[in-house]
Short mmCIF file of C-alpha atoms and ligand atoms in Angstrom, two decimals:
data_model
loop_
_atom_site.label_atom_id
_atom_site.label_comp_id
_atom_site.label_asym_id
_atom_site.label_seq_id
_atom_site.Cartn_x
_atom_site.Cartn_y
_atom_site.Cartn_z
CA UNK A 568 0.00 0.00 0.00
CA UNK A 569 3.02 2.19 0.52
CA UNK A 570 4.87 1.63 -2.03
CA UNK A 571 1.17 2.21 -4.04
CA UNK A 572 1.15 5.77 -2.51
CA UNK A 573 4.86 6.42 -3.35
CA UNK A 574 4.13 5.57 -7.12
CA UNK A 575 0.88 8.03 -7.01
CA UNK A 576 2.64 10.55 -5.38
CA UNK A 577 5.61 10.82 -7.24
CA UNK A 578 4.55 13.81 -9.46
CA UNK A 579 2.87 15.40 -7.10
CA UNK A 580 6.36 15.37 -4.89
CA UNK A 581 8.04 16.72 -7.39
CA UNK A 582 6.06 19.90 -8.79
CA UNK A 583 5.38 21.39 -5.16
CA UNK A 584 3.40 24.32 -5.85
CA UNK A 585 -0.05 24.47 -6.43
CA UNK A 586 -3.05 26.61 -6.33
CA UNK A 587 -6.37 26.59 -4.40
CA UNK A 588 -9.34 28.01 -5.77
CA UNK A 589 -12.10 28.80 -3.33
CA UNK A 590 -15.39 29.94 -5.26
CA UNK A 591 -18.78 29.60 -4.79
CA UNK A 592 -22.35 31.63 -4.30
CA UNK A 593 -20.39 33.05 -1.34
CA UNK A 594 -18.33 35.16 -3.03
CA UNK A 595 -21.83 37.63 -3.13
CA UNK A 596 -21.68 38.45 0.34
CA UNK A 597 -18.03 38.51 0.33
CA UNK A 598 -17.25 37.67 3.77
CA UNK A 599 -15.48 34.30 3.44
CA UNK A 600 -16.85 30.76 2.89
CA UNK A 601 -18.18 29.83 6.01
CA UNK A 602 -20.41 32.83 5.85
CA UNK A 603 -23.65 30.75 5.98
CA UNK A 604 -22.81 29.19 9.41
CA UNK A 605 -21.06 31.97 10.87
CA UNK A 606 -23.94 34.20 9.83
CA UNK A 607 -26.55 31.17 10.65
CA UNK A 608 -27.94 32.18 7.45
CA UNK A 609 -31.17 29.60 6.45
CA UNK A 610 -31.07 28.15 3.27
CA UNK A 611 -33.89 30.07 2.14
CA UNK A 612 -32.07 33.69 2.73
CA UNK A 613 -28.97 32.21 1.45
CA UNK A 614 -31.12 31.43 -2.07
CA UNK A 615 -30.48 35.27 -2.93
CA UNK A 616 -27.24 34.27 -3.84
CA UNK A 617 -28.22 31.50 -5.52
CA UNK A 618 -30.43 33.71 -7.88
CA UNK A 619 -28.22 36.29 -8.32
CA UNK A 620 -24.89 34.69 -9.42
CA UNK A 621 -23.67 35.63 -12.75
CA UNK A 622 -19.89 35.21 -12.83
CA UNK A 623 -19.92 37.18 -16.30
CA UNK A 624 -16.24 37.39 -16.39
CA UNK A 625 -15.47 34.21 -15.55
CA UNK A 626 -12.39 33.21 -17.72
CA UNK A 627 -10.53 30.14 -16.51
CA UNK A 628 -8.17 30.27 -19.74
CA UNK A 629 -6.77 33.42 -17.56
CA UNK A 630 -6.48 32.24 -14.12
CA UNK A 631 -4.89 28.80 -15.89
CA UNK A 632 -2.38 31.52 -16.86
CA UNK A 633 -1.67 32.98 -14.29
CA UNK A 634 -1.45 29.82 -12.42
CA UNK A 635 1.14 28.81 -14.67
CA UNK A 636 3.23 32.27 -14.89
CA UNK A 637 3.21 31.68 -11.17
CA UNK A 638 5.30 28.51 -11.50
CA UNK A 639 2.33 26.63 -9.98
CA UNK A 640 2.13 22.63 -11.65
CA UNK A 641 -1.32 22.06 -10.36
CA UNK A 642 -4.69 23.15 -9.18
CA UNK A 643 -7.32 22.54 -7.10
CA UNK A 644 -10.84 23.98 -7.39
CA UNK A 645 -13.91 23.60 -5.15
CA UNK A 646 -16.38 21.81 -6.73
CA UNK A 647 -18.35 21.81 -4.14
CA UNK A 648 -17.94 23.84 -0.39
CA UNK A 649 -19.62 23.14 2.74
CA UNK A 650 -22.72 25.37 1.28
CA UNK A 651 -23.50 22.56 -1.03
CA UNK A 652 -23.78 24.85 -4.11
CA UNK A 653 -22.16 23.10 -7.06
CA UNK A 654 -19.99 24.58 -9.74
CA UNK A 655 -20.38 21.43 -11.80
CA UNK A 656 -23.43 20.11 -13.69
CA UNK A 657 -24.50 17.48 -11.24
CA UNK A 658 -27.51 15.11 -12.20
CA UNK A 659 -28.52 14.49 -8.61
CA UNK A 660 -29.07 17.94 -7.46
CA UNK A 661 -30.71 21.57 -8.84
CA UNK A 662 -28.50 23.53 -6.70
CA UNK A 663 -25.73 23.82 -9.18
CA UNK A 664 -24.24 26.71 -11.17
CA UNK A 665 -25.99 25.52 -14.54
CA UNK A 666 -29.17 26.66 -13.09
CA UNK A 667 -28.38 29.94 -12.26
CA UNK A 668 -27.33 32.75 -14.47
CA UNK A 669 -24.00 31.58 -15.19
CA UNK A 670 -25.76 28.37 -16.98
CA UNK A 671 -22.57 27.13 -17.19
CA UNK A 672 -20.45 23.85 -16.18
CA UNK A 673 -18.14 26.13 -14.08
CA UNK A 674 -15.70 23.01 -13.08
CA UNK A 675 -15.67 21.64 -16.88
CA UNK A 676 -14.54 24.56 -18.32
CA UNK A 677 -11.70 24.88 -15.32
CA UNK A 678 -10.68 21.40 -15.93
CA UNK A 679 -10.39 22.34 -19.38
CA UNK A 680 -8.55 25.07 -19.22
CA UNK A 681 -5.78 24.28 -16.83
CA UNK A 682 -5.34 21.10 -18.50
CA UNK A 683 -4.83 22.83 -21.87
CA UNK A 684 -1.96 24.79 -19.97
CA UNK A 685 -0.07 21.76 -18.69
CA UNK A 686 -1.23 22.05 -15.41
CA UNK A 687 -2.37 18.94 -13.24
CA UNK A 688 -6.04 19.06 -11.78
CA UNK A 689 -7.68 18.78 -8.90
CA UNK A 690 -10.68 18.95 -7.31
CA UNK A 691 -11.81 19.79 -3.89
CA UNK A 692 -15.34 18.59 -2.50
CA UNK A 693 -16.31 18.98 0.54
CA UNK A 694 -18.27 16.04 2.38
CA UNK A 695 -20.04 18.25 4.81
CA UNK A 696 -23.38 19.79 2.87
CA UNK A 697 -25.54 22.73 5.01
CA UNK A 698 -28.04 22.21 1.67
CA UNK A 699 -28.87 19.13 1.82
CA UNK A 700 -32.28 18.23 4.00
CA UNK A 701 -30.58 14.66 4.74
CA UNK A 702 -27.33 15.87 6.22
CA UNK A 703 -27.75 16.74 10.35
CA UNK A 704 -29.03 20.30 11.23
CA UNK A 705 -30.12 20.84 14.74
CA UNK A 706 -26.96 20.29 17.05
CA UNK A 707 -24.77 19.53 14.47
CA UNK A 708 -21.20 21.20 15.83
CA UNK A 709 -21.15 23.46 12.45
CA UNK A 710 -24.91 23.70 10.51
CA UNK A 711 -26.32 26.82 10.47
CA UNK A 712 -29.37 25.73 11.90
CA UNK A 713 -27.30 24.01 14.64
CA UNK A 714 -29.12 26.07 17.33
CA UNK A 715 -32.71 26.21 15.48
CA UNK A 716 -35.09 24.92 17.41
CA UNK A 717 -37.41 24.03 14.88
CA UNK A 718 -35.31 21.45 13.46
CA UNK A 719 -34.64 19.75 16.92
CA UNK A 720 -35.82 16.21 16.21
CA UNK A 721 -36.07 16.75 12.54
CA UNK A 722 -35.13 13.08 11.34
CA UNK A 723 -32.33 13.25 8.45
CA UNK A 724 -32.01 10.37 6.72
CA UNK A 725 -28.67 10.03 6.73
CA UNK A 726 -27.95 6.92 4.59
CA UNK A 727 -29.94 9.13 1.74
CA UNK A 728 -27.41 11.67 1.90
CA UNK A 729 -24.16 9.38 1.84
CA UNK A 730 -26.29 8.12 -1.80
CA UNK A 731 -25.73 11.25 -2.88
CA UNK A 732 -22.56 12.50 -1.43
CA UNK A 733 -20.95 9.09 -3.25
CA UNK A 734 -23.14 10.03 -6.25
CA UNK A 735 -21.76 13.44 -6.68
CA UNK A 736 -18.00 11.87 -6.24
CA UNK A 737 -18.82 9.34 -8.55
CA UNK A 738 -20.04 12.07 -11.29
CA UNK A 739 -16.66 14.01 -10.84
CA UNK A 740 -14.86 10.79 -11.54
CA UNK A 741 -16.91 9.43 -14.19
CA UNK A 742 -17.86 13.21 -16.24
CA UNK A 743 -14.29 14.72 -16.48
CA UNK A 744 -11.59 12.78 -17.41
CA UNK A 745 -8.46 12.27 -15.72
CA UNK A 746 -8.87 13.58 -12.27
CA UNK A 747 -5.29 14.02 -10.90
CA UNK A 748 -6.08 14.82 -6.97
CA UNK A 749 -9.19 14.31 -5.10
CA UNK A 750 -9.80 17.40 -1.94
CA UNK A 751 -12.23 15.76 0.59
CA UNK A 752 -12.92 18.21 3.78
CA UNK A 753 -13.55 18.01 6.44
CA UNK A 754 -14.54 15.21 9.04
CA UNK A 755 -14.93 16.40 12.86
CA UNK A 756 -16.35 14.67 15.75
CA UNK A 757 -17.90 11.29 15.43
CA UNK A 758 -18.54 12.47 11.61
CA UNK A 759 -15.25 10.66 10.27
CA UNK A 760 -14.10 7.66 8.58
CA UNK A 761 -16.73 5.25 8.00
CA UNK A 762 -19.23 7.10 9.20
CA UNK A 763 -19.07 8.75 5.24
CA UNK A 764 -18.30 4.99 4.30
CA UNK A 765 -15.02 6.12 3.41
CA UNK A 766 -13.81 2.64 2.64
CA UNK A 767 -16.65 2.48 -0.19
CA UNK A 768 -15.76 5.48 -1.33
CA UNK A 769 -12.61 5.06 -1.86
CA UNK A 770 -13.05 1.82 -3.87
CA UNK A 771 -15.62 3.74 -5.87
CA UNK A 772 -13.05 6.65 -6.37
CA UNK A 773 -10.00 4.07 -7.43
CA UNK A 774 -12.71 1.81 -9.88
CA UNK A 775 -12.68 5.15 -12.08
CA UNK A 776 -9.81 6.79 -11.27
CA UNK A 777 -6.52 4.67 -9.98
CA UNK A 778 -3.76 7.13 -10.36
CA UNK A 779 -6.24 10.06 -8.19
CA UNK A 780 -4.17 11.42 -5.51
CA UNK A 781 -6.35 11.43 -2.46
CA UNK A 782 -6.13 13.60 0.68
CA UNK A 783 -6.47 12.48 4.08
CA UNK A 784 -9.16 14.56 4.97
CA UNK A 785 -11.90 11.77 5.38
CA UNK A 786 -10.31 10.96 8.39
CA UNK A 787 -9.11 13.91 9.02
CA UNK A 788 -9.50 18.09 9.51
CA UNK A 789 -6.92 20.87 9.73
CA UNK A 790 -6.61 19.60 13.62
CA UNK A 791 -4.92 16.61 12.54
CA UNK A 792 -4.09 14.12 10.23
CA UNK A 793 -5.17 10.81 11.09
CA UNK A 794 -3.89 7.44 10.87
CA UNK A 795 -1.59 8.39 7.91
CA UNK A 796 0.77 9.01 10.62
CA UNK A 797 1.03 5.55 12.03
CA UNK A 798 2.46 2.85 11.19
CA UNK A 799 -0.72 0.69 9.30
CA UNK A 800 -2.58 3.43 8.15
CA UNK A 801 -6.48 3.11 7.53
CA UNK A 802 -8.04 1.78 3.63
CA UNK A 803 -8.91 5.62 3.62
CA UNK A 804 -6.45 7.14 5.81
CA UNK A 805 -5.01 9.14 2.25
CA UNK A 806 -1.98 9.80 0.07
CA UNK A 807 -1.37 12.83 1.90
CA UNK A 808 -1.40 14.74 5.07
CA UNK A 809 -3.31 18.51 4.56
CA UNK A 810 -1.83 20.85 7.13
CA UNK A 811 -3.70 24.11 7.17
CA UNK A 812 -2.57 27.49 7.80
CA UNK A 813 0.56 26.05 9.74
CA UNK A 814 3.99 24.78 7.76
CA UNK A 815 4.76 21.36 10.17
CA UNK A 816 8.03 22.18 11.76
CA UNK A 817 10.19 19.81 11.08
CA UNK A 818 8.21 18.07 8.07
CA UNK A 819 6.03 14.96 8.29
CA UNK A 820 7.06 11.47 9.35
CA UNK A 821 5.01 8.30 10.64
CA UNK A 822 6.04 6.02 13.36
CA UNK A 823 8.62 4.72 11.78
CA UNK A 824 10.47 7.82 10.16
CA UNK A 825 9.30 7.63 6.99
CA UNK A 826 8.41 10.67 5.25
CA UNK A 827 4.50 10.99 4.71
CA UNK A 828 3.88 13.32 1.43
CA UNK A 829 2.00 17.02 2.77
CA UNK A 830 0.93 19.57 1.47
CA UNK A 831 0.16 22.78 3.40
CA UNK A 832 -2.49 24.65 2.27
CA UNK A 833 -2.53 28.76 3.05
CA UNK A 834 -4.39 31.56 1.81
CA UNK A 835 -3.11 34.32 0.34
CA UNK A 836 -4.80 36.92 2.99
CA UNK A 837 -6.94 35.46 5.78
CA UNK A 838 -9.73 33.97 3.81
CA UNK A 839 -10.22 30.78 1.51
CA UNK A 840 -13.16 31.95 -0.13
CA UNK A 841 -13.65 36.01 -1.25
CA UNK A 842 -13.75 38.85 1.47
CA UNK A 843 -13.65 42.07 0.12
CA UNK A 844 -12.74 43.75 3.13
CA UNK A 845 -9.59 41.29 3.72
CA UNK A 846 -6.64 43.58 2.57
CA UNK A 847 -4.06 41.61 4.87
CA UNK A 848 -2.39 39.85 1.83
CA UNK A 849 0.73 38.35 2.69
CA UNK A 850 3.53 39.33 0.39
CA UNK A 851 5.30 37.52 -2.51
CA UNK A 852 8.58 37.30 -0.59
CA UNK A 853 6.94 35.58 2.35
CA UNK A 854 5.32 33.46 0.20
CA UNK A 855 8.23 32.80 -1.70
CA UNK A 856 10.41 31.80 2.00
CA UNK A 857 7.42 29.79 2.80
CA UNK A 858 7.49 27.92 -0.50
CA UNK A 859 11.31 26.86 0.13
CA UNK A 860 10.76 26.22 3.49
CA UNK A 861 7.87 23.58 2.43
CA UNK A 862 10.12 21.85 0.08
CA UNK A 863 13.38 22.15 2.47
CA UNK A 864 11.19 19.43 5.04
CA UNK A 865 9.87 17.32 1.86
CA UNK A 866 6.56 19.25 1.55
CA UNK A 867 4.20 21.16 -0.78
CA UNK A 868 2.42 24.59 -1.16
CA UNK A 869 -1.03 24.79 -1.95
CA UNK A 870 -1.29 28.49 -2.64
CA UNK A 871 -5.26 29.79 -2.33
CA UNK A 872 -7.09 32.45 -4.30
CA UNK A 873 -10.73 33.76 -3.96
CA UNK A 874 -12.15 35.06 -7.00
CA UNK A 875 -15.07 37.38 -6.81
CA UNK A 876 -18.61 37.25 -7.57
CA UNK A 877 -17.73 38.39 -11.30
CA UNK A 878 -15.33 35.80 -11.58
CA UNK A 879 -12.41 37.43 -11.57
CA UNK A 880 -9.36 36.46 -9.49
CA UNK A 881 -8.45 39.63 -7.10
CA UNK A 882 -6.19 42.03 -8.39
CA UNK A 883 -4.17 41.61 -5.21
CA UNK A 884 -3.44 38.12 -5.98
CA UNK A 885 -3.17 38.41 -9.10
CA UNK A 886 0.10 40.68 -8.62
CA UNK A 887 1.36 38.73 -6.22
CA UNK A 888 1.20 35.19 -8.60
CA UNK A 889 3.01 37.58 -11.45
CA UNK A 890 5.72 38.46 -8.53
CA UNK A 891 6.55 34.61 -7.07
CA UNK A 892 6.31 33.94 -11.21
CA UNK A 893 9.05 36.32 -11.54
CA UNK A 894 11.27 34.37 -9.23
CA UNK A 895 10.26 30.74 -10.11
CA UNK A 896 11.58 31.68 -13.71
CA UNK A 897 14.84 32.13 -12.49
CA UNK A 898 14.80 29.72 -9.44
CA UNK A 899 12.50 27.14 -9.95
CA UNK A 900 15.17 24.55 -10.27
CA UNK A 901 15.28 24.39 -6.52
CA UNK A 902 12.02 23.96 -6.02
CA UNK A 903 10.93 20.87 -8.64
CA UNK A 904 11.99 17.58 -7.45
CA UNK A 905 14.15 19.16 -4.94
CA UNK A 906 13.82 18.32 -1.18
CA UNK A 907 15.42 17.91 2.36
CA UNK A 908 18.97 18.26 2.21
CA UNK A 909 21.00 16.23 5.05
CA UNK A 910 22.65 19.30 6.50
CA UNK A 911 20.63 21.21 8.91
CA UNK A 912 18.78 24.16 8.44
CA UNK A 913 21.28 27.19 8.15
CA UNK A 914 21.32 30.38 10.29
CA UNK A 915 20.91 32.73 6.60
CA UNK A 916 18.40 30.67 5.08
CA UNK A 917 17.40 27.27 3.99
CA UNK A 918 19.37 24.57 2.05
CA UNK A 919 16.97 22.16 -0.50
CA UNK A 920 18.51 19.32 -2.50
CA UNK A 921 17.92 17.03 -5.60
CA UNK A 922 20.81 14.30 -6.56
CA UNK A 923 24.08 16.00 -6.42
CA UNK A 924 22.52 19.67 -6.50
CA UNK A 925 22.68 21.28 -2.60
CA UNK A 926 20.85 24.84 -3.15
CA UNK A 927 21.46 27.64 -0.78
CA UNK A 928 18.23 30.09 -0.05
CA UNK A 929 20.02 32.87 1.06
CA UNK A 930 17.45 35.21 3.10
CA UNK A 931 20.18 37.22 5.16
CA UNK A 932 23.32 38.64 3.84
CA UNK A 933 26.13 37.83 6.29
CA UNK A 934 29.03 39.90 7.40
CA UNK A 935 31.60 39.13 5.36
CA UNK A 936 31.76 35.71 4.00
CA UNK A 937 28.85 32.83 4.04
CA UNK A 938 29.44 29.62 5.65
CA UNK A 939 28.35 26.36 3.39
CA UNK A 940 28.37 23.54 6.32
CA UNK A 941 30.41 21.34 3.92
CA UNK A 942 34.23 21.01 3.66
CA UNK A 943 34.59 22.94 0.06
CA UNK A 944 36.93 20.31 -1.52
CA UNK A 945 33.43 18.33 -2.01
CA UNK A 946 31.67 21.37 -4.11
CA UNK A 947 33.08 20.49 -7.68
CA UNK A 948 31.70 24.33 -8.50
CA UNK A 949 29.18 26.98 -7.29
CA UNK A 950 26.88 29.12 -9.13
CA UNK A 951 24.38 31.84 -9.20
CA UNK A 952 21.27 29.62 -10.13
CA UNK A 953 19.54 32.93 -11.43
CA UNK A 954 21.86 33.50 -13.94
CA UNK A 955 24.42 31.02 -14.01
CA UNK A 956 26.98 32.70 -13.09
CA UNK A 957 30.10 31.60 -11.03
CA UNK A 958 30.14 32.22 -7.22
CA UNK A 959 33.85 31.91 -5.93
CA UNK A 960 34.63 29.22 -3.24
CA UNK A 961 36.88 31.84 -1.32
CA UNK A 962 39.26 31.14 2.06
CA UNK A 963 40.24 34.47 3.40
CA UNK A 964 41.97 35.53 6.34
CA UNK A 965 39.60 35.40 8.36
CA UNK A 966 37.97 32.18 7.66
CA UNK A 967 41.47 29.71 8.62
CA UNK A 968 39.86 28.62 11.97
CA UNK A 969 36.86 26.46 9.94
CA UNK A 970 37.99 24.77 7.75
CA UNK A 971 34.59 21.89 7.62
CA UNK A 972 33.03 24.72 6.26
CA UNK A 973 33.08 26.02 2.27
CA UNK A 974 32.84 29.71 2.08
CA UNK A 975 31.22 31.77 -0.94
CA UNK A 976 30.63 35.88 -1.12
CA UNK A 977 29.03 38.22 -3.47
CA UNK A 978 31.92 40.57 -3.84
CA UNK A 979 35.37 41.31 -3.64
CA UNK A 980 37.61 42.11 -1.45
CA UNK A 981 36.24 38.89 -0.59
CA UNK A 982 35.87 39.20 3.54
CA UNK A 983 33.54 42.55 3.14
CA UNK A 984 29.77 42.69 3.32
CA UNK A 985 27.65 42.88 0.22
CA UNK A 986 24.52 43.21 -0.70
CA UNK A 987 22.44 39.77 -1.98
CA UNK A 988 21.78 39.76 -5.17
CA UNK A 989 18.14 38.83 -5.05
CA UNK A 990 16.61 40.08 -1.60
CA UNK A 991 13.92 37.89 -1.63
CA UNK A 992 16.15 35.02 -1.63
CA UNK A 993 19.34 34.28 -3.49
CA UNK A 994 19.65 30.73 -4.82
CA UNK A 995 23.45 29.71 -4.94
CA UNK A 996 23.67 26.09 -6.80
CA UNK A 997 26.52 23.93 -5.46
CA UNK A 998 27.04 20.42 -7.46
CA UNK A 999 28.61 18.45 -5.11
CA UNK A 1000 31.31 15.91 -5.72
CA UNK A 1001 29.19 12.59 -4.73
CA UNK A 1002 32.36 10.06 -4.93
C1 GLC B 547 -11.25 24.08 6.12
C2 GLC B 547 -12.43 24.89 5.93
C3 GLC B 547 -12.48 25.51 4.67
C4 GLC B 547 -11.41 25.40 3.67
C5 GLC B 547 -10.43 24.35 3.94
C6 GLC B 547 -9.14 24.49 3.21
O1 GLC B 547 -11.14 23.18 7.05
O2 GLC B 547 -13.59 24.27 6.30
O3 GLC B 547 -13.44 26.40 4.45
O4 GLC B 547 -12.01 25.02 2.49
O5 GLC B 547 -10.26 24.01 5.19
O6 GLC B 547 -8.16 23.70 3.74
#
């Protein structure tokens, strides 16, 4: 089963940077995706949405584009959220983006379109459904209607809505094509596991699709990541672990010290889905850091956007996917299929490694020359991975007390301070002897 998981998850290992798309009816009010339980908004005031979307400048050619400018190998999109709207053209339900203004397929034309650019898809649907009358309302932990009194002893019948929640999976499976990764969310309390027969599920999922990548998020929530951490894991424990909002310290492992494939998931301000008044972007140069810091403990950034009500990916983001784009083009070799190197994290930066390639993430300029923690007669040459340029292994003066270390600068006389070259983070590419 491992060794089933390694082969899926070899592609996805190696292109490490991905983005989330959050969209749905609640990008009307504009106050993040949970807005219909946060607001305990009934299904029948949330139908204003429903009636009014009209995503007229919905182009996923574009964001496919800018995905890819980015330096971003795959995507996920929700094809369904917690709210149960669907952006796909589901046979089992009405509530679904043909059938309102938009009278489109929204999740066939994204598949499409980021497929036509290269890019690996994915899609994200959630398992919890506030729309549905058979899912729990009164006193579930997060339904709107968990306090409503008039549903209190409402009977759901449950087993009707797992038909359809399977139904809906089996549709995205069956409708599309290739499916590359597979976004489950969330389970919580006693709703977990089997209690969404996971294990059918999951044989239903691999019947149509055997290469899908599956997270670990029917077991699982953002609070932790379930039995894919252990030794045996679960028939449905997942291919990978989902941290959210959080980059694990020192990477992921099970029992036994193997790495376990992640992928942390962040937004790009504090929302998944759109907020309009959310101006608290982070910028391109932390995201950048936070990239290489993902792949320097073995993991993967899933980078979220929220496009609007019109469709339109916000012109925030949209700057900041053009920035980290302008840095992947130059440094993207130490990102794909690189990974934990075996030296430890340095004081200036980060290392990341692939074969006999050790790159050096320089974030902080040191005073006069860098220390490589390797003895430099096994770097066969160093070079600016930006632009190929040399980077003298120097040994002045004041460096003949360490001699286990290599040391490199970005001037000369060699033992002053200079600035980095890229401030964001300088990528210095050492090929190492390996005999
Ligand atoms: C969550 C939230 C959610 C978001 C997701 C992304 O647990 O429920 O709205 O879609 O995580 O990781």
């Amino acid at each position: 089963m491992l060794e089933d998981r390694r082969k899926r998850t070899k592609w996805f290992l190696e292109d490490r940077f991905g983005i989330f798309i959050h969209w749905g009816l609640y990008a009307i009010p504009a106050r993040g995706e949970w807005i219909m339980t946060n607001e305990k908004i009934s299904k029948e005031d949330y139908r204003v949405y429903f009636d009014e979307f009209d995503p007229v400048d919905y182009n996923p050619k574009a964001w496919a584009r800018a995905a890819k400018k980015a330096g971003m190998k795959y995507a996920v999109m929700t094809a369904k959220h917690h709210d149960g709207f669907c952006l796909f053209d589901s046979k089992l339900t009405d509530y679904k983006a043909t059938n309102t203004k938009a009278a489109r397929d929204l999740v066939k034309e994204y598949i499409e379109a980021f497929r036509a650019e290269g890019l690996k898809v994915g899609l994200y649907y959630s398992v919890i459904d506030w729309h549905h009358q058979d899912f729990p309302h009164y006193g579930d932990r997060h339904h709107p209607e968990r306090d409503n009194e008039d549903y209190k002893g409402r009977k759901h019948d449950f087993e009707n809505y797992l038909k359809y929640m399977h139904g809906q999976v089996e549709e995205l499976c069956t409708n599309y094509g290739d499916i590359d990764i597979l976004w489950f969310d969330f389970s919580y309390d006693d709703m977990v596991g089997e209690k969404w027969e996971a294990s059918e599920l999951i044989k239903m999922v691999r019947s149509h699709q055997p290469n899908v990548i599956i997270d670990n998020r029917l077991e699982a929530s953002g609070e932790n990541s379930g039995s894919i951490m252990t030794r045996s894991p679960s028939f449905y424990a997942g291919d990978f672990a989902s941290p959210e909002q959080i980059i694990p310290p020192s990477g992921i492992v099970d029992e036994d010290g193997n790495p376990v494939p992640w992928e942390a998931c962040i937004t790009m301000n504090n929302h998944w889905g759109y907020c309009s008044s959310d101006k608290s972007f982070k910028s391109s140069k932390m995201i950048i850091r936070k990239l290489v810091e993902c792949v320097s403990k073995n993991g993967n950034l899933l980078l979220n956007v929220g496009p609007n009500a019109r469709g339109q990916i916000p012109g925030e983001s949209l700057e900041i996917l053009a920035q980290i784009g302008n840095w992947m083009k130059d440094n993207g070799d130490s990102i794909y299929r690189a990974g934990k190197s075996e030296l430890n994290k340095p004081e200036w930066g980060y290392y990341t490694q692939k074969d006999n390639k050790l790159y050096a993430h320089i974030f902080e300029a040191s005073i006069g020359p860098l220390a490589i923690a390797i003895p430099s007669n096994i770097i066969r040459k160093a070079r600016l991975l930006a632009d190929g340029s040399e980077i003298k292994l120097i040994r002045p003066w004041n460096t003949m007390d360490y001699n286990d270390h290599a040391f490199i600068n970005f001037g000369s006389p060699e033992h002053l301070t200079y600035p980095l070259p890229n401030d964001i983070d300088t990528v210095v590419e050492l090929t190492l002897d390996n005999d």
